[in-house]
Coordinates of C-alpha atoms in Angstrom, one line a residue:
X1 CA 19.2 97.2 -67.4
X2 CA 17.5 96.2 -64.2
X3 CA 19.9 93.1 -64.0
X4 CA 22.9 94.8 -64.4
X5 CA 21.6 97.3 -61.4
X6 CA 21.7 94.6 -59.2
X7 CA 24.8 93.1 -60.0
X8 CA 26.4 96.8 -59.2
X9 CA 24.6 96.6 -56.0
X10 CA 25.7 93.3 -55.3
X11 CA 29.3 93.8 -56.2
X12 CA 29.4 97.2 -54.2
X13 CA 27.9 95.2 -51.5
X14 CA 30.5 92.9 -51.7
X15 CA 33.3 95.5 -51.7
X16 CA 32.2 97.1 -48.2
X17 CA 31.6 93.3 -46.7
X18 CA 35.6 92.5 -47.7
X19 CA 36.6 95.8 -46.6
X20 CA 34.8 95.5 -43.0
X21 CA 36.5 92.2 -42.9
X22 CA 39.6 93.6 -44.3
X23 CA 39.2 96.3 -41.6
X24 CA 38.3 94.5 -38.4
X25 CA 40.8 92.1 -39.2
X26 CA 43.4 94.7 -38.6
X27 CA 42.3 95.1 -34.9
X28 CA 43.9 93.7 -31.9
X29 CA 43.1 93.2 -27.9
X30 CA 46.4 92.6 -27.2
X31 CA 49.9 94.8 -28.2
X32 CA 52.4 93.0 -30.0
X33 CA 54.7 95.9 -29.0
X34 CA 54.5 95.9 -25.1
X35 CA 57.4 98.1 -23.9
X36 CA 59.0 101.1 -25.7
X37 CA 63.0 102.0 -25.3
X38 CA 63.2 105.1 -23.3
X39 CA 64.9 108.3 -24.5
X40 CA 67.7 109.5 -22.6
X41 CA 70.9 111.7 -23.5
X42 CA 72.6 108.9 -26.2
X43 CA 69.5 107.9 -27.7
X44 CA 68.9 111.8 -28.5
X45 CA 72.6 112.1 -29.5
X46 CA 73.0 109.2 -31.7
X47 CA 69.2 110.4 -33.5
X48 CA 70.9 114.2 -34.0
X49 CA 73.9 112.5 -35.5
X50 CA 71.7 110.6 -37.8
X51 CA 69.4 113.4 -38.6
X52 CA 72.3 115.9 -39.8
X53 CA 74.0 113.6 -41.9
X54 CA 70.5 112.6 -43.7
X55 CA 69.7 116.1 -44.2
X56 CA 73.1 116.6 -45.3
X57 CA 73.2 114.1 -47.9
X58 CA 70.0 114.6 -49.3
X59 CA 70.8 118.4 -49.8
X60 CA 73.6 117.8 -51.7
X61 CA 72.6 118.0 -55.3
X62 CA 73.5 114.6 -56.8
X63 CA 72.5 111.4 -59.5
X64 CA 72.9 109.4 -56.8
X65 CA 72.6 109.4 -53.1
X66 CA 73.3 106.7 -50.4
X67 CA 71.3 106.9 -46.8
X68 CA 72.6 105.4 -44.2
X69 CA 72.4 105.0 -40.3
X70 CA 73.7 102.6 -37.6
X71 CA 72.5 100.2 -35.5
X72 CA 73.0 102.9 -32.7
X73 CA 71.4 105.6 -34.1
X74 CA 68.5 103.0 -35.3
X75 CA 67.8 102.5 -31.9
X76 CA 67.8 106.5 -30.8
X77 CA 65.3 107.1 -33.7
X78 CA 63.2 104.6 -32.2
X79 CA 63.1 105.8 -28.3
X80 CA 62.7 109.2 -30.0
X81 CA 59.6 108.1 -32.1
X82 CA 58.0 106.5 -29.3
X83 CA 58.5 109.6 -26.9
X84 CA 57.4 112.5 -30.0
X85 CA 54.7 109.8 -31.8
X86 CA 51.2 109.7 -29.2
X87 CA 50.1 106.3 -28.6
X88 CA 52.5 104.1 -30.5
X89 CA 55.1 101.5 -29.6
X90 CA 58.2 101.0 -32.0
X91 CA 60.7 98.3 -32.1
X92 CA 63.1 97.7 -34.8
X93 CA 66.1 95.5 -35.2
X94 CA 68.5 95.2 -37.7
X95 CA 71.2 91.8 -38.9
X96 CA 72.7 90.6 -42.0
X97 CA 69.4 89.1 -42.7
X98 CA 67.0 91.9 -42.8
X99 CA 65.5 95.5 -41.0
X100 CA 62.3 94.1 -39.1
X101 CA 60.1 96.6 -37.9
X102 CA 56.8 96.2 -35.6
X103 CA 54.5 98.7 -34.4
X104 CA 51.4 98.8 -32.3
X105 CA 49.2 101.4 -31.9
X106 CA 46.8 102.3 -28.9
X107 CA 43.3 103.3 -30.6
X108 CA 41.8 103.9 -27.2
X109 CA 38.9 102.0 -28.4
X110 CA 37.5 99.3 -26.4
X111 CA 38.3 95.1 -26.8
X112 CA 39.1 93.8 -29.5
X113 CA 39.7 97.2 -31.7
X114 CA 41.9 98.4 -28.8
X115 CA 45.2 97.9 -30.9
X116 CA 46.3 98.0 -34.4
X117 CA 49.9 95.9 -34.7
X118 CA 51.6 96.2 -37.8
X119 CA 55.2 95.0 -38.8
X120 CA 57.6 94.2 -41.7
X121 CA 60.8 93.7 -42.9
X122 CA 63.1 94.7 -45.6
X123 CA 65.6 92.6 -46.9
X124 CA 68.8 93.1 -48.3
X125 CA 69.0 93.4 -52.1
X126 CA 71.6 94.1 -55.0
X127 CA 68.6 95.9 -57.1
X128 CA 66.0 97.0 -55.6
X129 CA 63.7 98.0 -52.7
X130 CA 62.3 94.7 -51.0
X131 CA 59.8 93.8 -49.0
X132 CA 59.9 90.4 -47.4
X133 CA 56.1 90.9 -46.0
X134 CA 53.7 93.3 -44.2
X135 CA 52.1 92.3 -41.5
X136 CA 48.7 94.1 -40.2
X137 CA 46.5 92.4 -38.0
X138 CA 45.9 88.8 -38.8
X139 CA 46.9 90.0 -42.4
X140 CA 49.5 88.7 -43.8
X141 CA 51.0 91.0 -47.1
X142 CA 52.9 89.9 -50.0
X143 CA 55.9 92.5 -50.1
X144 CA 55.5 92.7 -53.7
X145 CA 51.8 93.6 -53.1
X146 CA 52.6 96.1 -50.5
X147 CA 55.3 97.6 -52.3
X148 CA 52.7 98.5 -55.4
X149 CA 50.2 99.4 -53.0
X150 CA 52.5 101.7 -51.4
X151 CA 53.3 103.1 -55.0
X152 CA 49.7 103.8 -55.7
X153 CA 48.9 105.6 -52.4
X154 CA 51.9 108.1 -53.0
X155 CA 51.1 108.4 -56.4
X156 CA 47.9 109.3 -55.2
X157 CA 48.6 111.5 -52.2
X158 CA 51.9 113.2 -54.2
X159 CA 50.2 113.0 -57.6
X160 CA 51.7 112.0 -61.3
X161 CA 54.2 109.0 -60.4
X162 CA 56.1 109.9 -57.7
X163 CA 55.7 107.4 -55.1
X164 CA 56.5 105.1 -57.5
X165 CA 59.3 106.7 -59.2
X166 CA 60.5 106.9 -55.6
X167 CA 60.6 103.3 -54.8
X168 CA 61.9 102.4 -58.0
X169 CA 64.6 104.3 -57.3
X170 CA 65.9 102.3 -54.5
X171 CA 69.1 100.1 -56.3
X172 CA 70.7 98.1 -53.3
X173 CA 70.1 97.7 -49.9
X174 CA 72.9 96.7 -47.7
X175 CA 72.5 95.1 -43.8
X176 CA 74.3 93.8 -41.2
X177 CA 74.3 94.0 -37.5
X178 CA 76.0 97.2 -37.1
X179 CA 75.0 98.9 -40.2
X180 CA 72.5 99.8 -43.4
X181 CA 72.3 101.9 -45.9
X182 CA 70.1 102.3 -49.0
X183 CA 71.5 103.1 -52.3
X184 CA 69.4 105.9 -54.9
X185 CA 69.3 107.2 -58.3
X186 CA 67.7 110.4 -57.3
X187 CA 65.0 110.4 -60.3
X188 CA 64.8 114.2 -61.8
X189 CA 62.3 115.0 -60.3
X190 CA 63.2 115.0 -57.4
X191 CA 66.4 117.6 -57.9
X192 CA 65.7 120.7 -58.3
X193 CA 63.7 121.9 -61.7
X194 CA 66.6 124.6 -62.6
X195 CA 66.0 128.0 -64.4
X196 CA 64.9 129.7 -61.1
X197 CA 61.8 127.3 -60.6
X198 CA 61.4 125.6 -57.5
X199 CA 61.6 122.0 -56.4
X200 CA 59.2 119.8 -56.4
X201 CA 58.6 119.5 -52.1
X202 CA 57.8 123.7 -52.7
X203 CA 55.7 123.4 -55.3
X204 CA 54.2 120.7 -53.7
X205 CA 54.0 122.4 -50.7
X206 CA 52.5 125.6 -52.2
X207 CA 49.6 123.7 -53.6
X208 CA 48.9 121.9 -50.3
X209 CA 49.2 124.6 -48.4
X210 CA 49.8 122.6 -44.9
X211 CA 51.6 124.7 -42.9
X212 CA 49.7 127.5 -43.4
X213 CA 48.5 129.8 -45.9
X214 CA 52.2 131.7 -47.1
X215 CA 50.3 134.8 -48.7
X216 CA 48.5 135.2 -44.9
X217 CA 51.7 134.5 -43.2
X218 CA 53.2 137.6 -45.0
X219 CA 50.6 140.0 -44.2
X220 CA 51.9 139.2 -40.7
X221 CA 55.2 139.4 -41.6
X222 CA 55.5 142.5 -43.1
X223 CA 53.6 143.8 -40.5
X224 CA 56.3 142.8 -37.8
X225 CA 59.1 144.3 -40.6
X226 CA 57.2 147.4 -40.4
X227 CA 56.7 147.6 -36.4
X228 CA 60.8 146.7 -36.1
X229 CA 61.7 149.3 -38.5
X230 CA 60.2 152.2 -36.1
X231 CA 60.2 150.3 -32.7
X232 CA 64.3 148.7 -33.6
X233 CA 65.1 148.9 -29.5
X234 CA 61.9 146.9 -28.6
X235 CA 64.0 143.8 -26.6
X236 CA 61.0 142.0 -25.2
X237 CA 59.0 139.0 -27.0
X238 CA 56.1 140.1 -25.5
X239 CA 56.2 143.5 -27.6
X240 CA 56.1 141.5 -31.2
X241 CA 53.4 139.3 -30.0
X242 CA 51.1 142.7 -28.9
X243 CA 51.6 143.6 -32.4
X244 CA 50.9 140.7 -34.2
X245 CA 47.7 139.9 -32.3
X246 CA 46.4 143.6 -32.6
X247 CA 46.5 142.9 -36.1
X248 CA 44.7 139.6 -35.6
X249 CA 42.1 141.0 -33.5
X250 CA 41.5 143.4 -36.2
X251 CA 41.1 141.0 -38.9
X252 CA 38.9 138.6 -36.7
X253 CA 36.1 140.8 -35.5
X254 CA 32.8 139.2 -36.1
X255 CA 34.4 136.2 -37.8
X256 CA 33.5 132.9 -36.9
X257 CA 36.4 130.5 -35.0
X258 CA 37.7 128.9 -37.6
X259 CA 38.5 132.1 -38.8
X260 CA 40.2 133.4 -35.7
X261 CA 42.0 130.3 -35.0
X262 CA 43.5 131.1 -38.7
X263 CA 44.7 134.7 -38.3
X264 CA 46.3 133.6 -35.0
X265 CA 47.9 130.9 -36.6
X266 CA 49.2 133.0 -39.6
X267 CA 50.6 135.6 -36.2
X268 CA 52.5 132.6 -34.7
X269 CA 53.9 131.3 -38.0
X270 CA 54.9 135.0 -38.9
X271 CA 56.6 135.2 -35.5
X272 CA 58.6 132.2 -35.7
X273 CA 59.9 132.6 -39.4
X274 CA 61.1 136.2 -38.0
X275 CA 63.2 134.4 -34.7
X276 CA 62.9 131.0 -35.6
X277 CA 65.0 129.1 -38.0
X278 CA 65.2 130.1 -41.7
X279 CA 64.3 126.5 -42.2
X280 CA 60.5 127.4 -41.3
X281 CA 59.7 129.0 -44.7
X282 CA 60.3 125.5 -46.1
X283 CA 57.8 124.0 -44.4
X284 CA 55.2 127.1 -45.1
X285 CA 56.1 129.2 -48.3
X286 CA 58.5 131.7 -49.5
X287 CA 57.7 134.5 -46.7
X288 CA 60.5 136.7 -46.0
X289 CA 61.4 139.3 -49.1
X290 CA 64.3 141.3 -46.8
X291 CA 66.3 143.7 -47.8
X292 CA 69.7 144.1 -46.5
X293 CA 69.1 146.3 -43.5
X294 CA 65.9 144.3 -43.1
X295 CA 68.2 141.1 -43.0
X296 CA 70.8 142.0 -40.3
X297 CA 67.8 143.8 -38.3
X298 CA 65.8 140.6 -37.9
X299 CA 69.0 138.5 -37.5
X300 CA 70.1 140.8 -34.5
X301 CA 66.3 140.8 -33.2
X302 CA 67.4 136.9 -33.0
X303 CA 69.9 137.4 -30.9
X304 CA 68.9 140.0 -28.3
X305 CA 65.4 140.1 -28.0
X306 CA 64.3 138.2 -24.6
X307 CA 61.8 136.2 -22.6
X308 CA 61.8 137.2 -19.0
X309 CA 65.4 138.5 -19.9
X310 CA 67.0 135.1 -21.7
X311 CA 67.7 134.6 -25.2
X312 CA 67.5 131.2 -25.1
X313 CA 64.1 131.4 -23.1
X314 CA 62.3 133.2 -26.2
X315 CA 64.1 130.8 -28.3
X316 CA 62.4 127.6 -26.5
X317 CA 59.4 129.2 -26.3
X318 CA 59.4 130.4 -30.4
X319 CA 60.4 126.7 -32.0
X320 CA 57.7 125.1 -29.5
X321 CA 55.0 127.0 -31.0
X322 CA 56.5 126.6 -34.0
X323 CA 56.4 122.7 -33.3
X324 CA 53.2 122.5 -32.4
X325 CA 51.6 124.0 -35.7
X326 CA 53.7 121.3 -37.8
X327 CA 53.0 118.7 -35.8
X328 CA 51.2 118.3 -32.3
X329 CA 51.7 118.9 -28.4
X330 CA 53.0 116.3 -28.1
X331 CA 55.6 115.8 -30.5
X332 CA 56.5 119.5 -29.3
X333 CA 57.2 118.4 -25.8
X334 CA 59.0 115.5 -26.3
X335 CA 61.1 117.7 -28.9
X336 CA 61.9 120.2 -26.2
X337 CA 63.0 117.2 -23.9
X338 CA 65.1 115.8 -27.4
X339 CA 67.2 118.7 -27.1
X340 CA 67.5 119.5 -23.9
X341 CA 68.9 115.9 -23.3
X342 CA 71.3 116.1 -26.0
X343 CA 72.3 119.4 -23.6
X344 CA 73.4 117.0 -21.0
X345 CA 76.4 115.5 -23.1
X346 CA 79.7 116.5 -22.9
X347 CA 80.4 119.9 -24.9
X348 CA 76.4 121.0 -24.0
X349 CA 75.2 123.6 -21.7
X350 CA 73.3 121.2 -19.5
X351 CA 69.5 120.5 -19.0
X352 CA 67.4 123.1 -18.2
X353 CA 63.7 122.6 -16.5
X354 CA 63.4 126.1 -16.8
X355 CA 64.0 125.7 -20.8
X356 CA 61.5 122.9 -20.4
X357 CA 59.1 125.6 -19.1
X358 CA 59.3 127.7 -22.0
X359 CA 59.2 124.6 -24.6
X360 CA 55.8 123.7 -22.7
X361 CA 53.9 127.2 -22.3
X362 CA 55.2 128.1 -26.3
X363 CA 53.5 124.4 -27.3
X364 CA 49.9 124.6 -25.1
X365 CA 49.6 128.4 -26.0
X366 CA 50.1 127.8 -30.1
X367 CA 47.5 124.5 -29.6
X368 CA 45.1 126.9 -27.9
X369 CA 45.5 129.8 -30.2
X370 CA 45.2 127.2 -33.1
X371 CA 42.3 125.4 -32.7
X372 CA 38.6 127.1 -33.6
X373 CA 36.7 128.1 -30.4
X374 CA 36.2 130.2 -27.8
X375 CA 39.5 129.7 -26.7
X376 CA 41.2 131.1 -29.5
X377 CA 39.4 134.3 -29.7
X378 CA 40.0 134.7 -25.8
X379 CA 43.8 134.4 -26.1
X380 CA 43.8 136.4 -29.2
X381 CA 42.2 139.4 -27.1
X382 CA 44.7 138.4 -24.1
X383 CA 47.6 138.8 -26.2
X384 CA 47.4 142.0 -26.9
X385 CA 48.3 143.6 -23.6
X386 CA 50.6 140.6 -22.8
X387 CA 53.8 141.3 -21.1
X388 CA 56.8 138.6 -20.6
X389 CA 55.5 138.0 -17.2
X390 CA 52.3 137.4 -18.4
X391 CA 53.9 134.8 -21.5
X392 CA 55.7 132.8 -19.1
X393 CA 56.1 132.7 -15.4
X394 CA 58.9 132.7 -12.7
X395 CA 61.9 130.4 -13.3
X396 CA 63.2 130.6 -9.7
X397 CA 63.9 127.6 -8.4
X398 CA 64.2 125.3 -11.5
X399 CA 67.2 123.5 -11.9
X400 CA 69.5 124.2 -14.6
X401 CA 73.1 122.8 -16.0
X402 CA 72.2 119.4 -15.1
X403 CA 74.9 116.7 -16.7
X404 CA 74.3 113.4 -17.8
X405 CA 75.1 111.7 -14.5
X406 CA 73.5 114.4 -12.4
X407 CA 70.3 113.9 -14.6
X408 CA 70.5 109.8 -13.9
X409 CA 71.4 110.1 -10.4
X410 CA 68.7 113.4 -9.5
X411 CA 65.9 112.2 -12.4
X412 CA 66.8 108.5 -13.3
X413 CA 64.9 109.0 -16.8
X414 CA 61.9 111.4 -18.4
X415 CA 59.8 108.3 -17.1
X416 CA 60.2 108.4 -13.4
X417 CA 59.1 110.1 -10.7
X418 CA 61.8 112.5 -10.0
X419 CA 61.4 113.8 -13.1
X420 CA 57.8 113.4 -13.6
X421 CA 57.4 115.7 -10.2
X422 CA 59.3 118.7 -11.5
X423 CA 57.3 118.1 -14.5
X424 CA 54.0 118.7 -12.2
X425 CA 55.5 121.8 -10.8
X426 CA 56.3 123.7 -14.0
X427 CA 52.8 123.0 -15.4
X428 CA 51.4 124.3 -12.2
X429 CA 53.2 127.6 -12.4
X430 CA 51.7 127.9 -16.4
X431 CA 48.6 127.1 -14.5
X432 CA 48.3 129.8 -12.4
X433 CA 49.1 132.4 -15.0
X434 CA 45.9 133.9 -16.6
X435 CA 46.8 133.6 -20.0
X436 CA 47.3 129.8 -19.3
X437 CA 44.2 129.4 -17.6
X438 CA 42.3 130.3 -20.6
X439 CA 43.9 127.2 -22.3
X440 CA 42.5 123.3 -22.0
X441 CA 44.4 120.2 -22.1

């Protein structure tokens, strides 16, 4: 009994040696990725163009399904990714003989584990998904191994076998220069279950819970229904957000932060299913039970309530906060940018720094709000005497209706000075307003 003790000891000792190896080994002092593409108004087209068509496909109920993308829009997704994605450097390239992808990402830590490069590539095949190798580190990865090991850790993260039923799905692969596309049998799970059940991404999503908590979301909601159904002339954002917080406050009193940071997260999510994008209750839970003068209410809300007396101001300023909760400041940002660059081809309205403004005070005031400390409870209490003046300052001055060769010639790209300067000024004017003095970056 005693021997076999130590041979457990031993072997678990053994197991955390050859995963500090395995670990350490995936470290870098030097980026194999040293310069990212830049996004600019056709790397943000050509990564909308993509995104619509993929959504589009997959949506369409189907045995089959075939994703594809171009060597254009390859290269926008990239630019994109770097921009939205902090700390990491993308590069991918696609030919006849393969999609090659390689990564690095900035740890922050010092010497050797400052970076963590990674790359790959996927070959083109008449059956199945492969991998040629992975890359990480000084590692070196069978494909073969890395596909099962991929498998396994969606099995795992997904549950039953659907990171494997997902890869095993994949039944041709097709690359060239200009071109790739990946052909699926969608496996059944994966289509909707039928008989008024839901899919498996909601009921996935209902058990995780990630967004949000869609039973707390709904007290909020309701409780907006209810305030629009005896206030129905309110026109100004900051009215809705009075009312939502009010009820936060209430909820939060003596609570710890984590607590408060929840309620004011359930406020925000509740506010942006009612003038966001229906699309939002995907990503939290089935939230909005409307009847029909409910529906056309909140759809006309949508259209005419304002921030400092735009539409489109309480708009940018809704999604961003929206953003922020699924994903971080600074993928928010660099969304707001996305769109406002794809505003600059022809057939857009232009970019708009003073849109910009709105995309950055709606991000850094749902981080704030969000996270559990003193913060949190401070804006909670602030927001409920807000005004619009008080949500987002003065747009005077910023420029607006910018076209593509105005932006290059006036702002060169979202790197450069130019740009960065006007950048500066806008998060000085959300400096100066109380609300946004409460909030640290």
């Amino acid at each position: 009994m005693k021997l076999a003790f130590r041979v457990l000891l031993v072997l678990l000792f053994l197991f955390f040696v050859a995963l500090t190896v395995i670990c350490l080994g995936a470290f870098s002092a030097v980026p194999s990725v040293q310069q990212a593409a830049t996004v600019d108004a056709s790397s943000a087209k050509f990564s909308k163009q993509f995104a619509k068509r993929f959504f589009e496909t997959i949506s369409i109920p189907s045995d089959s399904t075939v994703v594809s993308i171009s060597a254009q829009e390859l290269a926008g997704l990239v630019a994109v990714t770097n921009r939205t994605i902090p700390n990491l450097t993308l590069n991918a390239s696609m030919s006849a003989n393969g999609l090659s992808i390689e990564t690095t990402y900035d740890t922050g830590l010092p010497g050797f584990m400052r970076f963590i490069n990674a790359s790959g590539t996927l070959l083109p095949s008449a059956q199945q998904l492969d991998i040629e190798f992975v890359k990480l580190g000084m590692w070196h990865i069978n494909g073969s191994l890395f596909s099962q090991a991929l498998g396994w850790g969606l099995n795992l993260a997904l549950g039953q076998s659907i990171g494997s039923d997902l890869l095993a799905s994949v039944n041709k692969v097709s690359l060239s220069d200009s071109k790739g596309s990946i052909n699926v049998n969608v496996p059944e799970k994966f289509r909707s279950l039928g008989d008024g059940q839901p899919s498996r991404w909601r009921a996935l999503r209902d058990r995780l819970a990630i967004f949000g908590e869609a039973d707390l979301v709904r007290v909020y909601f309701q409780h907006l229904i209810n305030y629009t159904y005896e206030h129905r002339k309110s026109s100004e954002l900051a009215s809705y957000f009075r009312q939502v917080f009010i009820l936060a406050n209430e909820r939060s009193v003596n609570q710890p932060f984590n607590i408060v940071a929840r309620e004011n997260q359930a406020a925000l999510l509740a506010l942006s299913v009612y003038f966001g994008s229906d699309k939002f209750e995907l990503m939290i839970g089935d939230i909005a039970s409307l009847s029909k003068k409910q529906f056309y209410r909140r759809n006309r809300h949508r259209r005419e309530v304002t921030l400092q007396g735009r539409v489109d101001l309480q708009k940018h300023f809704i999604y961003s906060a929206a953003l922020q909760i699924f994903g971080s400041m600074q993928a928010s940002d660099a969304l707001g940018e996305f769109k406002e660059l794809l505003d600059v081809n022809p057939g857009g309205s232009g970019f708009s720094f003073a849109d910009l403004m709105a995309d950055r005070a709606g991000t850094r005031l749902a981080m704030s709000l969000t996270t559990p400390d003193i913060n949190a409870q401070q804006l909670q209490i602030a927001l409920i005497t807000v005004t619009d003046e008080q949500l987002l300052p003065s747009i005077a001055g910023l420029p607006e209706g910018i076209n593509e060769a105005q932006f290059k010639q006036q702002y060169q790209s979202v790197d450069a000075e130019p740009y960065l300067a006007v950048l500066n000024e806008i998060d000085t004017r959300l400096s100066k307003l109380p609300l946004y003095r409460l909030i640290k970056i």
